[in-house]
Short mmCIF file of N, CA and C in Angstrom, two decimals:
data_model
loop_
_atom_site.label_atom_id
_atom_site.label_comp_id
_atom_site.label_asym_id
_atom_site.label_seq_id
_atom_site.Cartn_x
_atom_site.Cartn_y
_atom_site.Cartn_z
N VAL A 12 -39.09 157.14 -19.80
CA VAL A 12 -38.03 157.12 -19.14
C VAL A 12 -38.14 155.77 -17.95
N VAL A 13 -37.37 155.10 -18.00
CA VAL A 13 -37.47 153.62 -17.11
C VAL A 13 -36.47 153.77 -15.98
N SER A 14 -37.00 153.89 -14.82
CA SER A 14 -36.11 154.20 -13.33
C SER A 14 -35.05 152.68 -13.37
N THR A 15 -34.23 153.01 -12.24
CA THR A 15 -33.33 151.74 -12.13
C THR A 15 -34.28 150.95 -11.29
N GLN A 16 -35.26 151.32 -10.49
CA GLN A 16 -36.06 150.47 -9.94
C GLN A 16 -37.21 149.69 -10.75
N SER A 17 -37.32 150.50 -11.61
CA SER A 17 -38.36 149.85 -12.89
C SER A 17 -37.42 148.83 -13.45
N THR A 18 -36.33 149.09 -13.84
CA THR A 18 -35.78 148.23 -14.25
C THR A 18 -35.32 146.81 -13.58
N ALA A 19 -35.18 147.11 -12.28
CA ALA A 19 -34.94 146.03 -11.35
C ALA A 19 -36.52 145.11 -11.41
N GLU A 20 -37.33 145.80 -11.08
CA GLU A 20 -38.58 145.19 -11.23
C GLU A 20 -38.80 144.35 -12.32
N LEU A 21 -38.51 144.61 -13.37
CA LEU A 21 -38.79 144.01 -14.85
C LEU A 21 -37.84 142.77 -14.63
N ALA A 22 -36.86 143.02 -14.13
CA ALA A 22 -35.85 142.14 -14.27
C ALA A 22 -36.25 141.02 -13.33
N ALA A 23 -36.81 141.25 -12.56
CA ALA A 23 -37.65 139.92 -11.43
C ALA A 23 -38.81 139.21 -11.87
N LEU A 24 -39.25 139.83 -13.11
CA LEU A 24 -40.52 139.48 -13.37
C LEU A 24 -39.97 138.23 -14.52
N PRO A 25 -40.85 136.97 -14.68
CA PRO A 25 -40.32 135.94 -15.50
C PRO A 25 -40.15 136.63 -16.71
N PRO A 26 -39.05 136.17 -17.86
CA PRO A 26 -39.37 136.70 -18.94
C PRO A 26 -40.74 136.36 -20.23
N ASP A 27 -41.47 135.05 -19.68
CA ASP A 27 -42.46 134.76 -20.71
C ASP A 27 -43.57 135.82 -20.31
N ASP A 28 -43.70 136.66 -19.07
CA ASP A 28 -45.02 137.24 -18.15
C ASP A 28 -45.19 138.52 -18.97
N GLU A 29 -45.59 138.59 -20.04
CA GLU A 29 -45.70 140.05 -20.83
C GLU A 29 -47.01 140.56 -20.20
N GLU A 30 -47.99 139.87 -19.72
CA GLU A 30 -49.23 140.64 -18.97
C GLU A 30 -48.32 141.29 -17.85
N ALA A 31 -47.76 140.65 -17.10
CA ALA A 31 -47.30 141.51 -15.71
C ALA A 31 -45.98 142.53 -15.93
N ARG A 32 -45.36 142.15 -16.99
CA ARG A 32 -44.71 143.46 -17.59
C ARG A 32 -45.25 144.58 -17.70
N ALA A 33 -46.60 144.44 -18.56
CA ALA A 33 -47.56 145.46 -19.12
C ALA A 33 -47.87 146.04 -17.72
N GLU A 34 -48.44 145.55 -16.84
CA GLU A 34 -49.16 146.05 -15.59
C GLU A 34 -48.20 146.84 -15.07
N LEU A 35 -46.63 146.42 -14.65
CA LEU A 35 -46.02 147.04 -13.98
C LEU A 35 -45.65 148.30 -14.93
N LEU A 36 -45.56 148.46 -15.92
CA LEU A 36 -45.30 149.71 -16.64
C LEU A 36 -46.40 150.52 -16.71
N ASN A 37 -47.33 149.98 -16.81
CA ASN A 37 -48.48 150.85 -16.60
C ASN A 37 -48.91 151.65 -15.59
N ARG A 38 -48.59 150.79 -14.20
CA ARG A 38 -48.52 151.06 -12.67
C ARG A 38 -47.34 152.34 -12.88
N HIS A 39 -46.46 152.12 -13.31
CA HIS A 39 -45.28 153.20 -13.24
C HIS A 39 -45.58 154.35 -13.88
N GLN A 40 -46.33 154.57 -14.86
CA GLN A 40 -46.48 155.48 -15.62
C GLN A 40 -47.57 156.36 -15.04
N GLN A 41 -48.62 155.37 -14.50
CA GLN A 41 -49.64 156.35 -13.66
C GLN A 41 -49.08 157.12 -12.73
N GLU A 42 -48.26 156.30 -11.99
CA GLU A 42 -47.54 157.07 -10.44
C GLU A 42 -46.63 158.04 -11.14
N LEU A 43 -45.88 158.10 -11.93
CA LEU A 43 -45.19 159.22 -12.82
C LEU A 43 -46.02 160.31 -13.17
N ALA A 44 -47.25 160.07 -13.66
CA ALA A 44 -48.19 161.09 -13.92
C ALA A 44 -49.18 161.47 -12.92
N GLU A 45 -49.13 160.41 -11.66
CA GLU A 45 -49.96 161.72 -10.56
C GLU A 45 -48.75 162.46 -10.03
N PHE A 46 -47.33 161.98 -9.71
CA PHE A 46 -46.41 162.97 -9.40
C PHE A 46 -46.36 164.38 -10.28
N ASP A 47 -46.21 164.11 -11.49
CA ASP A 47 -46.38 165.33 -12.31
C ASP A 47 -47.44 166.28 -12.02
N ARG A 48 -48.67 165.51 -11.86
CA ARG A 48 -49.97 166.00 -11.64
C ARG A 48 -49.70 166.99 -10.30
N LYS A 49 -49.43 166.13 -9.31
CA LYS A 49 -49.12 166.83 -8.02
C LYS A 49 -48.11 168.13 -8.04
N GLY A 50 -47.22 167.64 -8.68
CA GLY A 50 -46.06 168.87 -8.76
C GLY A 50 -46.11 170.01 -9.15
N GLY A 51 -47.35 170.00 -10.53
CA GLY A 51 -47.87 171.15 -10.94
C GLY A 51 -48.92 171.93 -10.50
N GLU A 52 -49.45 170.97 -9.28
CA GLU A 52 -50.46 171.82 -8.76
C GLU A 52 -49.88 172.61 -7.52
N GLU A 53 -48.76 171.88 -6.81
CA GLU A 53 -47.91 172.63 -6.04
C GLU A 53 -47.28 174.03 -6.53
N ARG A 54 -46.77 173.69 -7.77
CA ARG A 54 -45.89 174.79 -8.35
C ARG A 54 -47.31 176.02 -8.54
N ASP A 55 -48.36 175.71 -9.30
CA ASP A 55 -49.23 176.85 -9.16
C ASP A 55 -50.07 177.19 -7.84
N ALA A 56 -49.85 176.58 -6.91
CA ALA A 56 -50.12 177.05 -5.64
C ALA A 56 -49.60 178.20 -5.07
N LEU A 57 -48.12 178.00 -5.32
CA LEU A 57 -47.19 178.94 -5.11
C LEU A 57 -46.78 180.05 -5.66
N THR A 58 -47.06 179.70 -6.95
CA THR A 58 -47.29 180.82 -8.14
C THR A 58 -48.29 181.95 -7.54
N GLN A 59 -49.33 181.36 -7.43
CA GLN A 59 -50.50 182.09 -6.75
C GLN A 59 -50.42 182.47 -5.58
N GLU A 60 -49.69 182.13 -4.57
CA GLU A 60 -49.30 182.47 -3.40
C GLU A 60 -48.42 183.76 -3.38
N ALA A 61 -47.40 183.61 -4.47
CA ALA A 61 -46.38 184.60 -4.74
C ALA A 61 -46.85 185.73 -5.24
N MET A 62 -47.99 185.74 -6.49
CA MET A 62 -48.73 186.85 -7.06
C MET A 62 -49.44 187.64 -5.78
N LEU A 63 -50.05 186.86 -5.23
CA LEU A 63 -50.58 187.63 -4.24
C LEU A 63 -50.07 188.61 -3.25
N ASP A 64 -48.75 187.98 -2.65
CA ASP A 64 -48.05 188.46 -2.19
C ASP A 64 -47.41 190.05 -2.56
N TRP A 65 -46.96 189.68 -3.94
CA TRP A 65 -46.75 190.59 -4.71
C TRP A 65 -47.87 191.79 -5.08
N GLU A 66 -48.72 191.56 -5.40
CA GLU A 66 -50.02 192.35 -5.60
C GLU A 66 -50.32 193.21 -4.31
N THR A 67 -50.30 192.49 -3.12
CA THR A 67 -50.44 193.08 -1.63
C THR A 67 -49.40 194.22 -1.59
N ARG A 68 -48.33 194.01 -1.81
CA ARG A 68 -47.00 195.01 -1.50
C ARG A 68 -46.90 195.93 -2.80
N ARG A 69 -47.49 195.55 -3.84
CA ARG A 69 -47.56 196.80 -5.02
C ARG A 69 -48.80 197.80 -4.46
N SER A 70 -49.85 197.16 -3.88
CA SER A 70 -50.91 198.08 -3.59
C SER A 70 -50.88 198.79 -2.16
N ASP A 71 -50.01 198.14 -1.38
CA ASP A 71 -49.71 198.93 -0.16
C ASP A 71 -48.88 200.41 -0.26
N ALA A 72 -47.69 200.18 -1.44
CA ALA A 72 -46.75 200.93 -2.05
C ALA A 72 -47.88 202.04 -2.72
N LEU A 73 -48.70 201.50 -3.29
CA LEU A 73 -49.32 202.51 -3.91
C LEU A 73 -50.12 203.54 -3.39
N LEU A 74 -50.96 202.81 -1.88
CA LEU A 74 -51.53 203.65 -1.20
C LEU A 74 -50.63 204.52 -0.66
N GLU A 75 -49.27 204.25 -0.12
CA GLU A 75 -48.60 205.24 0.45
C GLU A 75 -48.22 206.09 -0.48
N MET A 76 -47.86 206.05 -1.83
CA MET A 76 -47.68 207.06 -2.74
C MET A 76 -48.84 208.06 -2.60
N ARG A 77 -50.03 207.42 -3.22
CA ARG A 77 -51.17 208.57 -2.88
C ARG A 77 -51.49 208.93 -1.81
N LYS A 78 -51.15 208.81 -0.52
CA LYS A 78 -51.20 209.26 0.60
C LYS A 78 -50.53 210.39 0.83
N ARG A 79 -49.38 210.23 0.28
CA ARG A 79 -47.81 210.99 0.24
C ARG A 79 -48.32 212.41 -0.83
N HIS A 80 -48.90 212.01 -2.22
CA HIS A 80 -49.45 213.30 -2.90
C HIS A 80 -50.50 213.52 -2.42
N LEU A 81 -51.38 212.96 -1.54
CA LEU A 81 -52.61 214.12 -1.05
C LEU A 81 -52.02 214.93 0.13
N GLN A 82 -51.24 214.27 1.04
CA GLN A 82 -50.75 215.24 2.07
C GLN A 82 -49.79 216.49 1.28
N GLU A 83 -49.16 216.24 0.30
CA GLU A 83 -48.36 217.40 -0.44
C GLU A 83 -49.46 218.26 -1.13
N LEU A 84 -50.75 217.79 -1.82
CA LEU A 84 -51.46 218.79 -2.12
C LEU A 84 -52.28 219.52 -0.95
N ALA A 85 -52.32 219.20 0.08
CA ALA A 85 -53.32 219.92 1.32
C ALA A 85 -51.96 220.80 1.59
N LYS A 86 -50.83 220.28 1.64
CA LYS A 86 -49.88 221.47 2.03
C LYS A 86 -49.72 222.88 1.25
N HIS A 87 -49.78 222.01 -0.16
CA HIS A 87 -49.87 223.36 -1.11
C HIS A 87 -50.87 224.29 -0.70
N ALA A 88 -51.91 223.63 -0.90
CA ALA A 88 -53.55 224.80 -0.86
C ALA A 88 -53.23 225.01 0.53
N GLN A 89 -52.72 224.82 1.63
CA GLN A 89 -52.76 225.38 2.51
C GLN A 89 -51.73 227.07 2.47
N GLU A 90 -50.47 226.48 1.95
CA GLU A 90 -49.63 227.61 1.56
C GLU A 90 -50.13 228.75 0.61
N ALA A 91 -50.81 227.85 -0.46
CA ALA A 91 -51.59 228.85 -1.20
C ALA A 91 -52.77 229.74 -0.71
N ASN A 92 -53.22 229.32 0.36
CA ASN A 92 -54.36 229.87 1.39
C ASN A 92 -55.47 229.59 0.46
N VAL A 93 -55.87 228.63 0.01
CA VAL A 93 -57.05 227.91 -0.78
C VAL A 93 -57.65 227.27 0.19
N PRO A 94 -58.45 227.68 0.92
CA PRO A 94 -59.16 226.85 2.00
C PRO A 94 -60.25 225.58 1.34
N ALA A 95 -60.84 225.72 0.20
CA ALA A 95 -61.79 224.97 -0.60
C ALA A 95 -60.68 223.59 -0.89
N ALA A 96 -59.52 224.02 -1.53
CA ALA A 96 -58.74 222.96 -1.78
C ALA A 96 -58.16 222.21 -0.87
N LYS A 97 -57.71 223.10 0.35
CA LYS A 97 -57.30 222.14 1.29
C LYS A 97 -58.31 221.10 1.98
N GLU A 98 -59.41 221.69 2.10
CA GLU A 98 -60.54 220.99 2.66
C GLU A 98 -60.76 219.68 1.78
N GLU A 99 -60.48 219.78 0.43
CA GLU A 99 -60.69 218.90 -0.75
C GLU A 99 -59.83 217.66 -0.66
N ALA A 100 -58.74 218.11 -0.54
CA ALA A 100 -57.54 217.38 -0.11
C ALA A 100 -57.37 216.64 0.87
N GLU A 101 -57.88 217.01 2.04
CA GLU A 101 -58.16 216.31 3.33
C GLU A 101 -59.15 215.43 3.21
N ALA A 102 -60.44 215.76 2.56
CA ALA A 102 -61.53 214.72 2.23
C ALA A 102 -60.76 213.40 1.81
N ASN A 103 -60.25 214.05 0.96
CA ASN A 103 -59.83 212.83 -0.16
C ASN A 103 -59.12 211.92 0.66
N LEU A 104 -57.87 212.42 1.37
CA LEU A 104 -57.02 211.75 2.31
C LEU A 104 -57.83 210.60 3.27
N ARG A 105 -59.03 211.09 3.42
CA ARG A 105 -59.59 210.33 4.65
C ARG A 105 -60.46 209.16 3.88
N GLU A 106 -60.59 209.72 2.38
CA GLU A 106 -61.34 208.61 1.60
C GLU A 106 -60.38 207.32 1.29
N LEU A 107 -59.24 208.13 1.07
CA LEU A 107 -57.86 206.92 0.78
C LEU A 107 -57.82 206.16 2.03
N GLU A 108 -57.92 206.54 2.95
CA GLU A 108 -57.41 205.64 4.45
C GLU A 108 -58.92 204.64 4.38
N GLU A 109 -59.78 205.16 3.89
CA GLU A 109 -61.19 204.34 4.15
C GLU A 109 -60.74 203.03 3.17
N VAL A 110 -60.42 203.65 2.01
CA VAL A 110 -60.16 202.55 1.12
C VAL A 110 -59.27 201.57 1.58
N ARG A 111 -57.94 202.01 2.25
CA ARG A 111 -56.74 200.81 2.93
C ARG A 111 -57.57 200.05 3.89
N THR A 112 -58.49 200.44 4.61
CA THR A 112 -59.01 199.78 5.73
C THR A 112 -59.98 198.77 5.07
N LYS A 113 -60.68 199.18 4.01
CA LYS A 113 -61.87 198.06 3.22
C LYS A 113 -60.73 196.99 2.75
N GLU A 114 -59.46 197.42 2.55
CA GLU A 114 -58.50 196.42 1.55
C GLU A 114 -58.22 195.57 2.38
N ALA A 115 -58.13 196.04 3.60
CA ALA A 115 -57.15 195.30 4.74
C ALA A 115 -58.27 194.00 5.18
N VAL A 116 -59.56 194.48 5.30
CA VAL A 116 -60.84 193.86 5.63
C VAL A 116 -61.10 192.75 4.84
N VAL A 117 -60.93 193.15 3.52
CA VAL A 117 -61.38 192.28 2.35
C VAL A 117 -60.11 191.71 1.54
N SER A 118 -59.30 191.03 2.24
CA SER A 118 -58.32 190.27 2.07
C SER A 118 -58.03 189.35 0.88
N THR A 119 -59.27 188.71 0.92
CA THR A 119 -59.78 187.77 0.15
C THR A 119 -60.21 187.92 -1.31
N GLN A 120 -60.54 189.49 -1.66
CA GLN A 120 -60.83 189.94 -2.81
C GLN A 120 -59.37 190.00 -3.61
N SER A 121 -59.40 190.34 -4.93
CA SER A 121 -58.26 190.12 -5.93
C SER A 121 -57.73 191.89 -5.42
N THR A 122 -56.33 191.65 -5.14
CA THR A 122 -55.56 193.05 -4.84
C THR A 122 -55.71 193.94 -5.77
N GLY A 123 -55.60 193.15 -7.17
CA GLY A 123 -55.54 194.00 -8.37
C GLY A 123 -56.76 195.06 -8.41
N GLU A 124 -58.10 194.80 -7.79
CA GLU A 124 -59.20 195.41 -7.77
C GLU A 124 -59.09 196.78 -6.67
N ALA A 125 -58.46 196.20 -5.96
CA ALA A 125 -58.14 197.37 -4.79
C ALA A 125 -57.14 198.38 -4.99
N ALA A 126 -56.21 197.93 -6.05
CA ALA A 126 -55.20 198.61 -6.62
C ALA A 126 -55.71 199.50 -7.80
N LYS A 127 -56.51 199.31 -8.01
CA LYS A 127 -57.33 199.80 -9.26
C LYS A 127 -58.33 201.17 -8.91
N LYS A 128 -58.77 200.85 -7.62
CA LYS A 128 -59.78 201.79 -6.83
C LYS A 128 -59.01 202.74 -6.46
N ILE A 129 -57.65 202.07 -5.81
CA ILE A 129 -56.75 203.46 -4.99
C ILE A 129 -56.42 204.39 -6.49
N GLU A 130 -56.14 203.80 -7.17
CA GLU A 130 -55.51 204.17 -8.25
C GLU A 130 -56.63 205.61 -9.08
N ASP A 131 -58.04 205.04 -9.28
CA ASP A 131 -59.18 205.77 -9.96
C ASP A 131 -59.22 206.86 -8.50
N VAL A 132 -59.34 206.61 -7.30
CA VAL A 132 -59.55 207.69 -6.45
C VAL A 132 -58.18 208.54 -6.56
N GLY A 133 -57.11 208.16 -6.59
CA GLY A 133 -56.06 209.16 -6.77
C GLY A 133 -55.77 210.08 -8.01
N THR A 134 -56.64 209.50 -8.99
CA THR A 134 -56.65 210.16 -10.31
C THR A 134 -57.86 211.19 -10.20
N GLU A 135 -58.73 210.91 -9.48
CA GLU A 135 -60.08 211.74 -9.48
C GLU A 135 -59.42 212.70 -8.33
N ILE A 136 -58.82 212.71 -7.68
CA ILE A 136 -58.18 213.78 -6.47
C ILE A 136 -57.36 214.45 -7.31
N SER A 137 -56.41 214.14 -8.01
CA SER A 137 -55.43 215.06 -8.98
C SER A 137 -56.40 215.80 -9.86
N ASN A 138 -57.27 215.11 -10.57
CA ASN A 138 -57.99 216.08 -11.36
C ASN A 138 -58.93 217.12 -10.42
N LYS A 139 -59.33 216.80 -9.50
CA LYS A 139 -60.40 218.22 -8.78
C LYS A 139 -59.11 219.01 -8.30
N PHE A 140 -58.00 218.71 -8.04
CA PHE A 140 -57.02 219.68 -7.52
C PHE A 140 -56.55 220.39 -8.85
N ASP A 141 -56.48 220.09 -9.88
CA ASP A 141 -55.94 220.66 -11.04
C ASP A 141 -57.05 221.55 -11.33
N ILE A 142 -58.45 221.20 -11.31
CA ILE A 142 -59.38 222.19 -11.54
C ILE A 142 -59.51 223.31 -10.42
N LEU A 143 -59.02 223.07 -9.22
CA LEU A 143 -59.10 224.33 -7.99
C LEU A 143 -58.07 224.79 -8.31
N SER A 144 -56.89 224.40 -8.97
CA SER A 144 -55.74 225.57 -9.06
C SER A 144 -55.74 226.14 -10.48
N VAL A 145 -56.57 225.99 -10.87
CA VAL A 145 -56.90 226.94 -12.52
C VAL A 145 -57.82 228.11 -11.58
N ASN A 146 -58.75 227.56 -10.80
CA ASN A 146 -59.58 228.87 -10.57
C ASN A 146 -59.03 229.50 -9.26
#
């Protein structure tokens, strides 16, 4: 694709100067390729930034959900008068808060790794509570 500027520059060249025409077209192609490369880099940077933001928001939402679950488990254990389960749920709630603190400190790490750790802790807590409720 030859732009209007390229067409004007080509028209300004003497008709018999093929070498100058080739150099001009080559320079234009190089500029266009550089423009496309920079645009691609900008797009990639914006995409990565948006993904990190989304992963952070998702991780925060997961933490809040796990915190609510743990609070519900502790309340249930208290109502059921199961002291061991209550203490376990409270300990797990403290552990979840530590995970949240570590996630905030290590924001350069992949947020997906932090979300996986939170999910693992939540699953472990749920499993422990299920065992305690059966006994």
